[in-house]
Amino acid sequence: MGAFMNFAVLASGHGGNLQAIINAVKKKKIKAHLKLVVSDRADAYALVRARKANISSVSINPQDFPDREAFDRKVLEHFKNFDIDFVVLAGYMRLLGRRFIKQYPHKILNIHPALLPAFKGVRAIREALAYGVKVTGVSVHFVVEEMDSGAIIMQQAVPISSRDTAKSLATKIHRVEHKIYPQAIDWLARRKLRVVGRRVFLR
Ligand code: GRF
């Protein structure tokens, strides 16, 4: 087996997925080194989780930069310092610029709380509930410039019952996220994914 790859997590909030990733790295369920956590919000609980796990972390305030490109350049600078091979978005609430994405072709993952291409965007759980679908779920996909639109690596369905509220559905979805995201990350880390157009195959 080749050398372990280094990765960074970008997070803006609570960091539930980050915690699942930290745990999976510790248990060697993800065979890669989590080197760095970056947040665009100084108050993100994800940063506390990183500190508790002794992982280097940095918060970068977008308001300190004239535009997205300048902000992205700063993030990339940190990635360079930590030799980052691939990137995992975990509740990261900003879009990445074209330059950024070009630096990491098929090396940036995101997780979305719906079965893409349904319910793109930040209100996916509430929208699925309001629409009345009986099944929603979780998607792990590669990041491209257009939001929630890259090739899909993995999906798992979550049924919606008549008793579900936004809160109970979110709990069910997050449970599934914390299970499937580490698996998908490990596949990428072990170079198990082959991408042909929009289709992603497991070697
Ligand atoms: C998750 O539901 C994820 O699918 C979405 O943002 C949420 C992040 O939650 N992209 P957390 O910060 O990982 O707890």
CSV table of C-alpha atoms and ligand atoms in Angstrom, one decimal:
chain,number,residue,atom,x,y,z
A,1,MET,CA,0.0,0.0,0.0
A,2,GLY,CA,1.3,3.5,-0.8
A,3,ALA,CA,1.9,6.2,1.7
A,4,PHE,CA,-1.0,7.8,3.6
A,5,MET,CA,-2.4,11.0,2.1
A,6,ASN,CA,-2.9,14.2,4.0
A,7,PHE,CA,-6.2,15.9,4.1
A,8,ALA,CA,-7.9,19.0,5.4
A,9,VAL,CA,-11.5,19.6,6.6
A,10,LEU,CA,-13.3,22.8,5.9
A,11,ALA,CA,-16.2,23.5,8.3
A,12,SER,CA,-18.4,26.4,9.3
A,13,GLY,CA,-20.5,25.2,12.1
A,14,HIS,CA,-21.2,22.5,14.6
A,15,GLY,CA,-18.8,20.0,13.2
A,16,GLY,CA,-20.8,16.8,13.7
A,17,ASN,CA,-19.3,15.3,10.6
A,18,LEU,CA,-15.9,16.5,11.5
A,19,GLN,CA,-16.2,14.6,14.8
A,20,ALA,CA,-17.2,11.4,12.9
A,21,ILE,CA,-14.2,11.9,10.7
A,22,ILE,CA,-11.8,12.5,13.6
A,23,ASN,CA,-13.1,9.3,15.3
A,24,ALA,CA,-12.8,7.3,12.1
A,25,VAL,CA,-9.2,8.5,11.5
A,26,LYS,CA,-8.3,7.5,15.1
A,27,LYS,CA,-9.8,4.0,14.6
A,28,LYS,CA,-7.9,3.8,11.2
A,29,LYS,CA,-11.2,3.5,9.4
A,30,ILE,CA,-10.0,6.4,7.3
A,31,LYS,CA,-6.5,5.6,6.2
A,32,ALA,CA,-5.2,9.1,5.8
A,33,HIS,CA,-3.8,11.9,8.0
A,34,LEU,CA,-6.2,14.6,9.0
A,35,LYS,CA,-3.7,17.5,9.1
A,36,LEU,CA,-5.7,20.6,9.3
A,37,VAL,CA,-9.2,22.1,10.0
A,38,VAL,CA,-10.1,25.4,8.4
A,39,SER,CA,-13.1,27.4,9.3
A,40,ASP,CA,-14.5,30.7,7.8
A,41,ARG,CA,-16.1,31.4,11.2
A,42,ALA,CA,-14.1,32.0,14.4
A,43,ASP,CA,-17.0,30.8,16.6
A,44,ALA,CA,-17.5,27.4,14.8
A,45,TYR,CA,-17.7,24.6,17.3
A,46,ALA,CA,-15.7,22.5,14.7
A,47,LEU,CA,-12.6,24.5,15.7
A,48,VAL,CA,-13.1,23.4,19.4
A,49,ARG,CA,-13.4,19.8,18.2
A,50,ALA,CA,-10.1,20.1,16.2
A,51,ARG,CA,-8.3,21.6,19.2
A,52,LYS,CA,-9.6,18.8,21.5
A,53,ALA,CA,-8.3,16.3,19.1
A,54,ASN,CA,-4.9,18.0,18.8
A,55,ILE,CA,-5.4,18.8,15.1
A,56,SER,CA,-4.0,22.1,13.7
A,57,SER,CA,-6.8,24.5,13.0
A,58,VAL,CA,-7.2,28.0,11.6
A,59,SER,CA,-10.0,30.4,11.2
A,60,ILE,CA,-10.0,32.7,8.3
A,61,ASN,CA,-12.4,35.6,8.2
A,62,PRO,CA,-13.7,36.2,4.6
A,63,GLN,CA,-14.3,39.9,5.5
A,64,ASP,CA,-10.5,40.4,5.7
A,65,PHE,CA,-10.2,39.7,2.0
A,66,PRO,CA,-11.4,41.8,-1.0
A,67,ASP,CA,-12.9,38.9,-2.9
A,68,ARG,CA,-13.4,35.1,-3.0
A,69,GLU,CA,-10.2,34.5,-4.9
A,70,ALA,CA,-8.1,36.3,-2.3
A,71,PHE,CA,-9.8,34.3,0.4
A,72,ASP,CA,-9.3,31.0,-1.4
A,73,ARG,CA,-5.6,31.9,-2.0
A,74,LYS,CA,-5.2,32.2,1.7
A,75,VAL,CA,-6.8,28.8,2.3
A,76,LEU,CA,-4.6,27.3,-0.4
A,77,GLU,CA,-1.5,28.8,1.3
A,78,HIS,CA,-2.3,26.9,4.4
A,79,PHE,CA,-3.0,23.7,2.4
A,80,LYS,CA,0.5,24.1,0.9
A,81,ASN,CA,2.1,24.4,4.3
A,82,PHE,CA,0.5,21.2,5.4
A,83,ASP,CA,1.0,19.3,2.2
A,84,ILE,CA,-2.7,18.7,1.8
A,85,ASP,CA,-3.5,16.0,-0.9
A,86,PHE,CA,-7.3,16.2,-0.7
A,87,VAL,CA,-10.1,18.3,0.9
A,88,VAL,CA,-13.3,17.4,2.8
A,89,LEU,CA,-16.1,19.9,3.2
A,90,ALA,CA,-18.2,19.2,6.3
A,91,GLY,CA,-20.9,21.8,6.8
A,92,TYR,CA,-18.8,24.4,5.0
A,93,MET,CA,-21.2,27.3,4.0
A,94,ARG,CA,-19.1,29.0,1.3
A,95,LEU,CA,-18.8,28.2,-2.4
A,96,LEU,CA,-15.2,27.5,-3.5
A,97,GLY,CA,-13.8,29.4,-6.5
A,98,ARG,CA,-12.8,28.0,-9.8
A,99,ARG,CA,-9.1,28.4,-9.1
A,100,PHE,CA,-9.4,26.5,-5.9
A,101,ILE,CA,-11.3,23.6,-7.4
A,102,LYS,CA,-8.8,23.4,-10.3
A,103,GLN,CA,-6.0,22.8,-7.8
A,104,TYR,CA,-7.7,19.7,-6.5
A,105,PRO,CA,-9.4,17.8,-9.4
A,106,HIS,CA,-11.6,15.0,-8.0
A,107,LYS,CA,-10.0,15.7,-4.7
A,108,ILE,CA,-12.7,17.7,-2.9
A,109,LEU,CA,-15.6,15.9,-1.3
A,110,ASN,CA,-18.9,17.3,0.1
A,111,ILE,CA,-21.8,15.8,1.9
A,112,HIS,CA,-25.4,16.9,1.2
A,113,PRO,CA,-28.5,16.0,3.3
A,114,ALA,CA,-30.7,14.9,0.5
A,115,LEU,CA,-30.7,12.5,-2.5
A,116,LEU,CA,-29.1,14.7,-5.2
A,117,PRO,CA,-30.1,16.1,-7.6
A,118,ALA,CA,-33.2,16.7,-5.4
A,119,PHE,CA,-33.2,19.5,-2.9
A,120,LYS,CA,-29.9,21.2,-3.6
A,121,GLY,CA,-29.0,24.1,-1.3
A,122,VAL,CA,-28.9,24.9,2.4
A,123,ARG,CA,-32.5,24.1,3.3
A,124,ALA,CA,-32.5,20.5,1.9
A,125,ILE,CA,-34.0,18.8,5.0
A,126,ARG,CA,-36.8,21.3,5.5
A,127,GLU,CA,-37.6,21.4,1.8
A,128,ALA,CA,-37.8,17.6,1.5
A,129,LEU,CA,-40.2,17.5,4.4
A,130,ALA,CA,-42.3,20.4,3.1
A,131,TYR,CA,-42.5,18.8,-0.4
A,132,GLY,CA,-43.9,15.6,1.1
A,133,VAL,CA,-41.4,13.1,-0.3
A,134,LYS,CA,-41.5,9.8,1.5
A,135,VAL,CA,-37.8,9.1,1.0
A,136,THR,CA,-34.9,11.5,1.2
A,137,GLY,CA,-31.3,10.7,2.2
A,138,VAL,CA,-27.7,11.6,2.1
A,139,SER,CA,-25.3,12.1,-0.9
A,140,VAL,CA,-21.5,12.3,-0.9
A,141,HIS,CA,-20.2,13.9,-4.1
A,142,PHE,CA,-17.2,15.6,-5.7
A,143,VAL,CA,-17.2,19.3,-5.6
A,144,VAL,CA,-17.5,21.3,-8.8
A,145,GLU,CA,-18.1,25.0,-9.2
A,146,GLU,CA,-21.9,24.7,-9.4
A,147,MET,CA,-23.4,24.1,-6.0
A,148,ASP,CA,-24.2,20.4,-5.1
A,149,SER,CA,-23.7,19.3,-8.6
A,150,GLY,CA,-20.5,17.2,-8.9
A,151,ALA,CA,-20.3,13.4,-9.6
A,152,ILE,CA,-22.0,11.3,-6.9
A,153,ILE,CA,-19.9,8.9,-4.9
A,154,MET,CA,-22.3,7.4,-2.5
A,155,GLN,CA,-26.0,7.8,-1.5
A,156,GLN,CA,-28.1,6.3,1.2
A,157,ALA,CA,-31.9,6.7,1.5
A,158,VAL,CA,-33.7,7.9,4.7
A,159,PRO,CA,-37.4,7.2,4.9
A,160,ILE,CA,-39.7,10.1,6.1
A,161,SER,CA,-42.5,9.0,8.4
A,162,SER,CA,-45.7,11.0,9.1
A,163,ARG,CA,-44.5,11.7,12.6
A,164,ASP,CA,-41.2,13.3,11.4
A,165,THR,CA,-40.4,16.9,12.2
A,166,ALA,CA,-37.5,18.9,10.7
A,167,LYS,CA,-35.6,18.1,13.9
A,168,SER,CA,-36.3,14.3,14.0
A,169,LEU,CA,-35.5,14.0,10.3
A,170,ALA,CA,-32.3,16.0,10.7
A,171,THR,CA,-31.3,13.5,13.5
A,172,LYS,CA,-31.9,10.5,11.2
A,173,ILE,CA,-30.0,12.2,8.4
A,174,HIS,CA,-27.0,13.1,10.5
A,175,ARG,CA,-26.7,9.6,11.8
A,176,VAL,CA,-26.5,8.3,8.2
A,177,GLU,CA,-24.0,11.1,7.3
A,178,HIS,CA,-21.7,10.2,10.1
A,179,LYS,CA,-21.7,6.6,8.9
A,180,ILE,CA,-21.2,7.0,5.2
A,181,TYR,CA,-18.9,10.0,5.0
A,182,PRO,CA,-15.9,8.3,6.7
A,183,GLN,CA,-16.4,5.4,4.3
A,184,ALA,CA,-16.4,7.6,1.2
A,185,ILE,CA,-13.4,9.5,2.5
A,186,ASP,CA,-11.5,6.3,3.0
A,187,TRP,CA,-12.2,5.2,-0.5
A,188,LEU,CA,-10.8,8.4,-1.8
A,189,ALA,CA,-7.8,8.2,0.5
A,190,ARG,CA,-7.0,4.7,-0.7
A,191,ARG,CA,-7.4,5.7,-4.4
A,192,LYS,CA,-10.4,3.4,-4.7
A,193,LEU,CA,-12.5,5.7,-6.8
A,194,ARG,CA,-12.5,5.8,-10.6
A,195,VAL,CA,-14.4,8.6,-12.2
A,196,VAL,CA,-15.8,8.3,-15.7
A,197,GLY,CA,-17.8,11.4,-16.7
A,198,ARG,CA,-20.5,11.7,-14.0
A,199,ARG,CA,-20.2,8.1,-12.9
A,200,VAL,CA,-17.9,7.1,-10.0
A,201,PHE,CA,-16.8,3.4,-9.7
A,202,LEU,CA,-15.3,1.6,-6.8
A,203,ARG,CA,-12.2,-0.3,-7.9
B,1,GRF,C1,-24.7,18.4,7.4
B,1,GRF,O1,-26.1,18.1,7.4
B,1,GRF,C2,-24.2,18.3,6.0
B,1,GRF,O2,-24.9,17.4,5.2
B,1,GRF,C3,-24.4,19.7,5.5
B,1,GRF,O3,-24.2,20.6,6.6
B,1,GRF,C4,-24.5,19.9,7.8
B,1,GRF,C5,-23.2,20.0,8.6
B,1,GRF,O4,-23.4,19.6,9.9
B,1,GRF,N1,-23.5,20.0,4.3
B,1,GRF,P1,-22.1,19.4,10.9
B,1,GRF,O5,-21.4,20.8,11.0
B,1,GRF,O6,-21.2,18.4,10.2
B,1,GRF,O7,-22.7,18.9,12.2
